[in-house]
Short mmCIF file of C-alpha atoms and ligand atoms in Angstrom, two decimals:
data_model
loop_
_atom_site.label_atom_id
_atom_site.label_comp_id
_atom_site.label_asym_id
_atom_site.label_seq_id
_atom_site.Cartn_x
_atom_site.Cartn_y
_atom_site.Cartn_z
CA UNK Y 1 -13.60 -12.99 5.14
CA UNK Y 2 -10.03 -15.06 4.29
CA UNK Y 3 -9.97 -16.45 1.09
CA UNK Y 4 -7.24 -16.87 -1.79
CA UNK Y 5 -5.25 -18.94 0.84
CA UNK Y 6 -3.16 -20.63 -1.48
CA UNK Y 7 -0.61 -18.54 -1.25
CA UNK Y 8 -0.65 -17.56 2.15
CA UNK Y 9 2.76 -16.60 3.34
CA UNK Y 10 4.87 -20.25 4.20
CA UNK Y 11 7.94 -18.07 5.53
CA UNK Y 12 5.82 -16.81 8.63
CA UNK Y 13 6.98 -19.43 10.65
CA UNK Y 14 10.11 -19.42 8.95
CA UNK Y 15 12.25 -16.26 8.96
CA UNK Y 16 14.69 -16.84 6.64
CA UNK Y 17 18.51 -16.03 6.91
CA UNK Y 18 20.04 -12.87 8.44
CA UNK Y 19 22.73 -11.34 6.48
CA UNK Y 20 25.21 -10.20 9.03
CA UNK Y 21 26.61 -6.92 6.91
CA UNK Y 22 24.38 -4.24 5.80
CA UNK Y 23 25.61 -4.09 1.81
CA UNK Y 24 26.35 -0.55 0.78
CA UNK Y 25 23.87 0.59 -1.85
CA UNK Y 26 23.89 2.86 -4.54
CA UNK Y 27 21.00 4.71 -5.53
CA UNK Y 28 19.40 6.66 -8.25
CA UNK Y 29 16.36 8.41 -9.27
CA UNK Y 30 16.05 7.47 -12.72
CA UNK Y 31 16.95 4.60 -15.08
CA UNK Y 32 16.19 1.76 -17.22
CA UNK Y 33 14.35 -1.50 -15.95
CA UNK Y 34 15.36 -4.51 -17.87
CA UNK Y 35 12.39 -6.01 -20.10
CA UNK Y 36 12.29 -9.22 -17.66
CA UNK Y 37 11.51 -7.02 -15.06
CA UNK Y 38 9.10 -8.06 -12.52
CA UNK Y 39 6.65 -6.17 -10.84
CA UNK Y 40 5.76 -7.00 -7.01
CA UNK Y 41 5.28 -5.57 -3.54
CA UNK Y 42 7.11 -6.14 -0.46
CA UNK Y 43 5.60 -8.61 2.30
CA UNK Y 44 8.43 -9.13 4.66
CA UNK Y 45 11.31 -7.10 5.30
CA UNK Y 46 14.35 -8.77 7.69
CA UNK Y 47 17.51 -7.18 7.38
CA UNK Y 48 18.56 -7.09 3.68
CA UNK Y 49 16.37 -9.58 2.90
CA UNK Y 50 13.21 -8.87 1.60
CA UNK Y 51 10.18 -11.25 0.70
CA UNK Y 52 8.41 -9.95 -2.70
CA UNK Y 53 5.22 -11.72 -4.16
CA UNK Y 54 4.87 -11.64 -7.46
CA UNK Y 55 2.49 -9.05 -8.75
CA UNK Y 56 1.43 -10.99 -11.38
CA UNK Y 57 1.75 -14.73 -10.53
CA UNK Y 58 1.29 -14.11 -6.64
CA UNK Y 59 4.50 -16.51 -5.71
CA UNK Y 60 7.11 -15.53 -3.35
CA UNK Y 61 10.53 -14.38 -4.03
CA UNK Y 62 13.43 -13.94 -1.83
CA UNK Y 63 14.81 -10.79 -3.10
CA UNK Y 64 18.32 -8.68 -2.01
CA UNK Y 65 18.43 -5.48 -3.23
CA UNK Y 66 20.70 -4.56 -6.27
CA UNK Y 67 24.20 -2.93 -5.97
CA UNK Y 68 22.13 0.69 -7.71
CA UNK Y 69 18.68 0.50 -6.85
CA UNK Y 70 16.27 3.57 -8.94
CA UNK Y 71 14.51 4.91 -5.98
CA UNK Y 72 12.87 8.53 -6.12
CA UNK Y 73 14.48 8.81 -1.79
CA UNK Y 74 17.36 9.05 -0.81
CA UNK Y 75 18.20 6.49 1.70
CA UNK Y 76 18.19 3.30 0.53
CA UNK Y 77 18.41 1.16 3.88
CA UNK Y 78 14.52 1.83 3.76
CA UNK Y 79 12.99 -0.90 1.45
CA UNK Y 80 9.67 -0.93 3.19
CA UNK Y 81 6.59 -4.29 3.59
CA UNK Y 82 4.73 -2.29 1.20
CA UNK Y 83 6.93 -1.29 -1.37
CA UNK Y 84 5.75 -1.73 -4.85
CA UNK Y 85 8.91 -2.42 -6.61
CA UNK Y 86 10.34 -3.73 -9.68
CA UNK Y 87 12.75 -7.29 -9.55
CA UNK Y 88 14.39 -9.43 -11.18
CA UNK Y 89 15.14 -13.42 -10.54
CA UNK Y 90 18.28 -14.78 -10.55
CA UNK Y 91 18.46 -18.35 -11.94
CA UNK Y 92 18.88 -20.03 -8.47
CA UNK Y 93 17.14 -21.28 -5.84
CA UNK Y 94 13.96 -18.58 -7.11
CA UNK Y 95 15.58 -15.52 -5.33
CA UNK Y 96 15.66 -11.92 -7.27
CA UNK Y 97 17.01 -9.01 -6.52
CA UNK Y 98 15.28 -5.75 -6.00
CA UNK Y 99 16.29 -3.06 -8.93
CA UNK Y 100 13.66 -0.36 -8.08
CA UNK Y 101 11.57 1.14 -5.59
CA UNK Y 102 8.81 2.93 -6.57
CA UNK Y 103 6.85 6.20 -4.97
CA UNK Y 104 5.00 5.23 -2.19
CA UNK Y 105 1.60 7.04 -1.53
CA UNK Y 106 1.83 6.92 2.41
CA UNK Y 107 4.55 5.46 5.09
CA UNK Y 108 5.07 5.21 8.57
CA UNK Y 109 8.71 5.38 9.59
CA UNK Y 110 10.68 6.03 12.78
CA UNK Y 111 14.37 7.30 13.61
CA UNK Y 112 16.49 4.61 13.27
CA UNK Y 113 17.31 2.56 16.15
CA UNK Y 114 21.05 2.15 15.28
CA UNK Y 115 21.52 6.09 15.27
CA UNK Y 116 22.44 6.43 12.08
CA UNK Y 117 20.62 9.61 9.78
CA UNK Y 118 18.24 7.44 7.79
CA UNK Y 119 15.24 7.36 8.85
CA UNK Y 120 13.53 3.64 9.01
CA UNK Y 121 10.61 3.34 7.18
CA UNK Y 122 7.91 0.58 9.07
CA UNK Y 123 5.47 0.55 6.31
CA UNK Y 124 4.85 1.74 3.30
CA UNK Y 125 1.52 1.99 0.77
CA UNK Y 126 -0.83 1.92 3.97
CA UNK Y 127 -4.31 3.10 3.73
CA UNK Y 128 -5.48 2.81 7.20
CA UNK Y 129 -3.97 2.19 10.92
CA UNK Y 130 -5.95 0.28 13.24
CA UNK Y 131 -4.72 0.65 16.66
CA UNK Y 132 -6.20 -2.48 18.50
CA UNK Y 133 -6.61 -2.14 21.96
CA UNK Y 134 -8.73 -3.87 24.95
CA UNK Y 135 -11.55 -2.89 27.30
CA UNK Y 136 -9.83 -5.15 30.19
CA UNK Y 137 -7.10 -7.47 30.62
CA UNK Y 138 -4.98 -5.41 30.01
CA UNK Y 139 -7.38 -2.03 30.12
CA UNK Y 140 -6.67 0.42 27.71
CA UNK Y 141 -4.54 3.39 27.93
CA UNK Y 142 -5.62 6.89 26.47
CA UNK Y 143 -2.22 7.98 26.79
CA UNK Y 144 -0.49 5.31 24.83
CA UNK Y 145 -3.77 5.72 22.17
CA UNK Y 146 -2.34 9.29 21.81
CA UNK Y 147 1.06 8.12 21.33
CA UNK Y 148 -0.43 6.04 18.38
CA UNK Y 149 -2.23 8.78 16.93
CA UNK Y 150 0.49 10.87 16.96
CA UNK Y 151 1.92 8.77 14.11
CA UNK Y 152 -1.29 8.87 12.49
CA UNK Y 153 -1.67 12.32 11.83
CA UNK Y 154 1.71 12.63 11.32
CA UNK Y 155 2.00 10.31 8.40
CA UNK Y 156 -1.68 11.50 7.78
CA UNK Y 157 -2.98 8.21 7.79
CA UNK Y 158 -6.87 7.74 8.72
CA UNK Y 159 -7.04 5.64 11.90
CA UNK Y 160 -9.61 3.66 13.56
CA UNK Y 161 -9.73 2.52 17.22
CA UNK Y 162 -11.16 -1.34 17.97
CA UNK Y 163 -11.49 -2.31 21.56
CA UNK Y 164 -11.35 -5.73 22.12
CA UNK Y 165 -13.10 -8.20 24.43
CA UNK Y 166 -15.85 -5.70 25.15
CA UNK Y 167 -18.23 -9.06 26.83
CA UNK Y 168 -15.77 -8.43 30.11
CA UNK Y 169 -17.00 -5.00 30.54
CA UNK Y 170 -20.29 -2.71 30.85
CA UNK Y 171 -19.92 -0.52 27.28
CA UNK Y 172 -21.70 2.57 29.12
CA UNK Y 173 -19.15 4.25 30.94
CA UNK Y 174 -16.43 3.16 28.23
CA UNK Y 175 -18.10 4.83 25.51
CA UNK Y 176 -18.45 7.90 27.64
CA UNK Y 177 -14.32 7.90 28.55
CA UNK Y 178 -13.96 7.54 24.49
CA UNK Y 179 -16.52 10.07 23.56
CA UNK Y 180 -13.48 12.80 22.64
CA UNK Y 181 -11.84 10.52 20.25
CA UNK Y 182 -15.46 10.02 18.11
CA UNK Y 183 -16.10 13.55 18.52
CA UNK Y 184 -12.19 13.95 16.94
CA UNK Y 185 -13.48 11.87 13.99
CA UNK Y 186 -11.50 8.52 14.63
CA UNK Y 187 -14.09 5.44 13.78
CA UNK Y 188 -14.29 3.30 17.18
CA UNK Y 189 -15.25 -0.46 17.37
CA UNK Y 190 -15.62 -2.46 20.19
CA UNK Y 191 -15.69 -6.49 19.55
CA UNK Y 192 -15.17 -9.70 21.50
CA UNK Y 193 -13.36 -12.24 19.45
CA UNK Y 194 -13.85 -14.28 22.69
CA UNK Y 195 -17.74 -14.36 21.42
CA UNK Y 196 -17.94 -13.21 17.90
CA UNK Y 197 -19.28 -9.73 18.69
CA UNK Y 198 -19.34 -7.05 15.86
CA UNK Y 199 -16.78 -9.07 13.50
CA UNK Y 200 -18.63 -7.99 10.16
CA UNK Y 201 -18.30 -4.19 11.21
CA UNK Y 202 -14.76 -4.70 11.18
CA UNK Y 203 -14.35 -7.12 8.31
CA UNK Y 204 -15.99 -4.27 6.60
CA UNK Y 205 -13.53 -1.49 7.64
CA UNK Y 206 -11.27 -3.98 6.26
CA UNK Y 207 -12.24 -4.48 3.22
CA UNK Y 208 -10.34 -3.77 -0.02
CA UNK Y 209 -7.86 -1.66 2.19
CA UNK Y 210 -4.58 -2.19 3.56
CA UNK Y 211 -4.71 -2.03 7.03
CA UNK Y 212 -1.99 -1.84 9.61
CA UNK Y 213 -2.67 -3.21 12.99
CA UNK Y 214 -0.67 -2.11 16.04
CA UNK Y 215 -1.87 -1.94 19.88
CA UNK Y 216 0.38 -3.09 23.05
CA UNK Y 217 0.73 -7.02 23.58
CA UNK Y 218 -2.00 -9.09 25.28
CA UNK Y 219 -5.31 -7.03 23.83
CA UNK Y 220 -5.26 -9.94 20.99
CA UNK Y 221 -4.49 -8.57 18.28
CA UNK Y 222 -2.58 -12.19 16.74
CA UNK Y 223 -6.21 -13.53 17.96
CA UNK Y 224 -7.65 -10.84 15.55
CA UNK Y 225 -5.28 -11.38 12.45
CA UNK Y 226 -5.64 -15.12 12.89
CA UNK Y 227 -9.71 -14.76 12.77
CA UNK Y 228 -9.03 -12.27 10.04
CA UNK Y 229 -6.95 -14.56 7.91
CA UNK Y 230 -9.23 -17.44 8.41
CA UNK Y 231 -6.04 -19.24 9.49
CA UNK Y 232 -3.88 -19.72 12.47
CA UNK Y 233 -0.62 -17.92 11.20
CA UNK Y 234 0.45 -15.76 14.50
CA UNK Y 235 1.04 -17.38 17.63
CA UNK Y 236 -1.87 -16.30 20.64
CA UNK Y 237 -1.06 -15.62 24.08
CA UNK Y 238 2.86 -14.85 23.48
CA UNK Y 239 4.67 -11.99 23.78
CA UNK Y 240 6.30 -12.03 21.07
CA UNK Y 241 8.21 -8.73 20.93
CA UNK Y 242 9.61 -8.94 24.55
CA UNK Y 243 11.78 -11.38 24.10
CA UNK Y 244 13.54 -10.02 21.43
CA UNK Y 245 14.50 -7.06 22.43
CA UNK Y 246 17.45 -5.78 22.61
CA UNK Y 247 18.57 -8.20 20.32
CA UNK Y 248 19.54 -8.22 16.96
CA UNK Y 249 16.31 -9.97 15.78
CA UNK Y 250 13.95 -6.92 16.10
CA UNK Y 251 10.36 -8.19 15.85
CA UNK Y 252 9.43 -7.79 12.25
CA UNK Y 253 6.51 -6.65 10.17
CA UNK Y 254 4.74 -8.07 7.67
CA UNK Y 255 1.94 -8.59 5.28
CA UNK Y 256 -0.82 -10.75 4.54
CA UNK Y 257 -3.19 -11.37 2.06
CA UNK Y 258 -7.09 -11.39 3.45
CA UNK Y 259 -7.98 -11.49 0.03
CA UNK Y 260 -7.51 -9.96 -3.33
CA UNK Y 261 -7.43 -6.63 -2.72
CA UNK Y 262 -7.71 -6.42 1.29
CA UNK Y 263 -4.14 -6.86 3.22
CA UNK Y 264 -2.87 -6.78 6.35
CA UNK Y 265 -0.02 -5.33 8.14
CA UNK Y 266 1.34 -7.01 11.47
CA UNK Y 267 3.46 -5.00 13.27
CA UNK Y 268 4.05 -6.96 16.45
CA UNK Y 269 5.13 -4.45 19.59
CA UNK Y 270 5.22 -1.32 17.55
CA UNK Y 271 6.73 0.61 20.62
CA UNK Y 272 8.44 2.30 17.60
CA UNK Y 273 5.96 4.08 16.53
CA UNK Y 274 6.14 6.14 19.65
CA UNK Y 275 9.85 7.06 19.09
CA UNK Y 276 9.64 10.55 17.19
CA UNK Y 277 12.66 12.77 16.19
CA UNK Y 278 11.29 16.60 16.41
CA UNK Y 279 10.86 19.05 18.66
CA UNK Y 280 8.74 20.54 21.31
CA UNK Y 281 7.12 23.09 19.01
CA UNK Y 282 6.41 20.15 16.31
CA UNK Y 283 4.22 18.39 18.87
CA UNK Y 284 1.14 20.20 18.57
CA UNK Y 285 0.24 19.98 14.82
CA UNK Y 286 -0.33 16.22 15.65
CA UNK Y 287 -3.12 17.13 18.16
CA UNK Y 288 -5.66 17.90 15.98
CA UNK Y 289 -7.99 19.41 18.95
CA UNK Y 290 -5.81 22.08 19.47
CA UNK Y 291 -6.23 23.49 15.43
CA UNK Y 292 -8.45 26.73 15.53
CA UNK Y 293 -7.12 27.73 19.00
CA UNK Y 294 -3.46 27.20 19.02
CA UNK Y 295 -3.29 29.71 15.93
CA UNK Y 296 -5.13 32.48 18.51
CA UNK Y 297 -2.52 32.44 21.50
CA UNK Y 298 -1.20 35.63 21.93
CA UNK Y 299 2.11 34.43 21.69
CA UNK Y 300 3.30 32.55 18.69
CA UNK Y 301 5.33 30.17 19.18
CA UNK Y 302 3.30 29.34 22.02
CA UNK Y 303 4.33 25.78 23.74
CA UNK Y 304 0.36 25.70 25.74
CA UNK Y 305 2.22 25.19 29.12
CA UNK Y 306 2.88 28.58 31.20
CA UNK Y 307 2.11 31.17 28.56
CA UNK Y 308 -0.24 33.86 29.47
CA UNK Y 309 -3.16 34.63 26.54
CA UNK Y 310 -2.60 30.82 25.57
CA UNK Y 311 -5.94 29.91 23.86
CA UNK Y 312 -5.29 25.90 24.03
CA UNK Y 313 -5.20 26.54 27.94
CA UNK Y 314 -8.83 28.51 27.68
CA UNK Y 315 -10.43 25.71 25.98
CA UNK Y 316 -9.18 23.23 28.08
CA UNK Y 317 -10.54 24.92 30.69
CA UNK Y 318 -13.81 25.58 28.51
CA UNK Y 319 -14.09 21.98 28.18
CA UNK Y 320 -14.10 22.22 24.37
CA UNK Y 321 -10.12 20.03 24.08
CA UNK Y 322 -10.64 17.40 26.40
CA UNK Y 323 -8.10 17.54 29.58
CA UNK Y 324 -7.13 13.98 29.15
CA UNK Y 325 -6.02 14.71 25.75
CA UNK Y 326 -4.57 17.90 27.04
CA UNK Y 327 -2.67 16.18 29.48
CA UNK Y 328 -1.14 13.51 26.88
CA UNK Y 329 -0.36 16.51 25.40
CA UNK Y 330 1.56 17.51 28.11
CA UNK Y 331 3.54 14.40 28.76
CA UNK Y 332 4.69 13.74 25.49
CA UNK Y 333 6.30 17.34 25.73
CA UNK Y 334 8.28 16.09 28.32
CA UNK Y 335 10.10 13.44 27.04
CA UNK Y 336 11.05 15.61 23.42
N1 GDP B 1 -11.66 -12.46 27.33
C1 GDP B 1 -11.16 -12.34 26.09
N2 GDP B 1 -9.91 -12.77 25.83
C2 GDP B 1 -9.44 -12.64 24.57
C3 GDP B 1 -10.23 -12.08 23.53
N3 GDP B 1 -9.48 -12.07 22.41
C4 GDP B 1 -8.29 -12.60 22.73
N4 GDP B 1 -8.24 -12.96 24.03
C5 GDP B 1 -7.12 -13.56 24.78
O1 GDP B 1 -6.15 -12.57 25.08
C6 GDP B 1 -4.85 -13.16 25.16
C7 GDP B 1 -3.88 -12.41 24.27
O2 GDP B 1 -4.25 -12.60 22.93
P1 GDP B 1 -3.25 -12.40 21.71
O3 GDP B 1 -4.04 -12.57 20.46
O4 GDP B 1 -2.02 -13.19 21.86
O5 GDP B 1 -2.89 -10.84 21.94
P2 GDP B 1 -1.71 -9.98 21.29
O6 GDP B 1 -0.60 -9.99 22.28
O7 GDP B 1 -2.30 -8.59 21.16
O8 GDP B 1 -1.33 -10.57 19.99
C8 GDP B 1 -5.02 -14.60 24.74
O9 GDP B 1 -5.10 -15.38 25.90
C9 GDP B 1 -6.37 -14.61 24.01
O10 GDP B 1 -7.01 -15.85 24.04
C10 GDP B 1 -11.57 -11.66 23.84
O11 GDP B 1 -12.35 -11.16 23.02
N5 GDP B 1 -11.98 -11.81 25.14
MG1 MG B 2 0.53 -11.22 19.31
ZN1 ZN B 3 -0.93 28.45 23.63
#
């Protein structure tokens, strides 16, 4: 599927400097971009630095962001891999600095780790999450695949489900344990890397969309992007977000080109995605099982726990929202 390599990102390797202090920024929803403008989208985000190819040539710029940046949000700590925005090059050493941020279509974001109000923004301009997950070694976990999807419907982001090194398991009973999530209308694919299997069904889910992939460490997802690339760009068998955490250097996303129009998104150890900021009540619009019945409990709000006349309850008991999903449900609600 890779081609176009040429300008496959160098800097992967590479991360280049940290800027210790976080530059106050003004911003500003309207205003004039200078003629020598560039247009380009955001590949790599690390700190205040931001990687930006080159809409039209396709070369890589190191780009800052300007002192006012013309951004239709409001916080401006949140230039996102994904960003379309407008830049301009300085004269040295090919770097640029970012002077707008246009609207993005779709984002993923989390509360921000440092506490502060802004939110954090982990992606922006995505068409599709693929949570990547594996039949053994490690075996998947339904209730971390609800955590995921949580952030899927959420953002409202359509989401497919790949299972990974399916030739160290018998499919029948897995496909039965992941009938609910078909039956919710999430696309499932079940591959070996390890021996080939099913590759062009997910090459073309892939295709002409940009795709991020999370899933916990170890189900091989760098395997996956490497295969998908054509290239080996991601290190295998590390884990590569454990080490840094804690630490300053939190384990960074980016993009890469498959080909023209068909991109990427690594975003190594995405434990983030599972961090939400809202409460108890918010929880259940993000189980999309529960529509059509949690409108009919007799008391509204209705939190599906110890209510009497709760209609969520009923059809758990029914069978018609699966009790595994009920139960994710259920511990998620806990830790709001
Ligand atoms: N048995 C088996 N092992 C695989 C398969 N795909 C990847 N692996 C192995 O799983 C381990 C973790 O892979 P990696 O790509 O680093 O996973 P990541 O942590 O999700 O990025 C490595 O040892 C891979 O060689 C597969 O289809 N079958
Ligand atoms: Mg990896
Ligand atoms: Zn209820």
């Amino acid at each position: 599927m890779a081609q176009n390599k040429k300008n496959q990102q160098k800097f992967s390797k590479e991360p280049f400097r940290k800027s210790k202090s976080v530059k106050r920024i003004l911003t500003k929803k309207s205003g004039k971009i200078p003629e020598d403008a560039r247009k380009g989208t955001i590949y790599l985000a690390l700190g205040s630095n931001y990687k930006v190819k080159d809409d039209e040539t396709n070369e890589f710029v190191e780009c800052i962001l300007g002192g006012t940046v013309i951004t239709p949000y409001e916080n401006i700590n949140v230039a996102a891999v994904g960003d379309k925005v407008h830049f301009q090059s300085l004269e040295q050493n090919n770097q640029g600095v970012i002077l707008e941020i246009r609207e993005r279509y779709s984002k993923l974001s989390r509360e921000s780790v440092k506490k502060t109000d802004n939110e954090q923004i982990i992606a922006a301009n995505i068409d599709q999450i693929l949570i990547f997950m594996s039949v053994a070694d490690p075996y998947y976990n339904k209730g971390l695949i609800d955590r995921y999807l949580i952030s899927s419907e959420m953002y409202d982001i359509p989401t497919i489900i790949c299972f990974n090194k399916i030739e160290l398991m018998d499919l029948t009973l897995i496909k039965e344990d992941l009938q609910p999530y078909q039956d919710l209308g999430y696309g499932l694919i079940f591959i070996s890397m390890e021996e080939r299997k099913n590759l062009n069904e997910i090459d073309s889910k892939l295709a002409g969309k940009t795709t991020l992939v999370t899933g916990p460490s170890g189900v091989g997802k760098s395997t996956f992007i490497n295969y998908i690339l054509g290239e080996d760009i991601l290190a295998v068998g590390k884990v590569s977000a454990k080490h840094m955490k804690g630490k300053h250097t939190t384990s960074f996303v980016q993009m890469f080109d498959v080909n023209e129009n068909t991109r990427i998104v690594d975003s190594p150890g995405l434990r983030e995605l599972a961090i939400w900021n809202f409460d108890k009540l918010e929880l259940q619009m993000y189980f999309k099982d529960f529509t059509g019945y949690r409108e009919e409990c007799k008391f509204i709000p209705c939190t599906h726990t110890h209510e009497p006349g709760c209609m969520v309850k009923d059809a758990v008991e029914e069978g018609e929202i699966d009790i595994e999903r009920y139960q994710s449900y259920l511990s998620i609600l806990e830790t709001l």
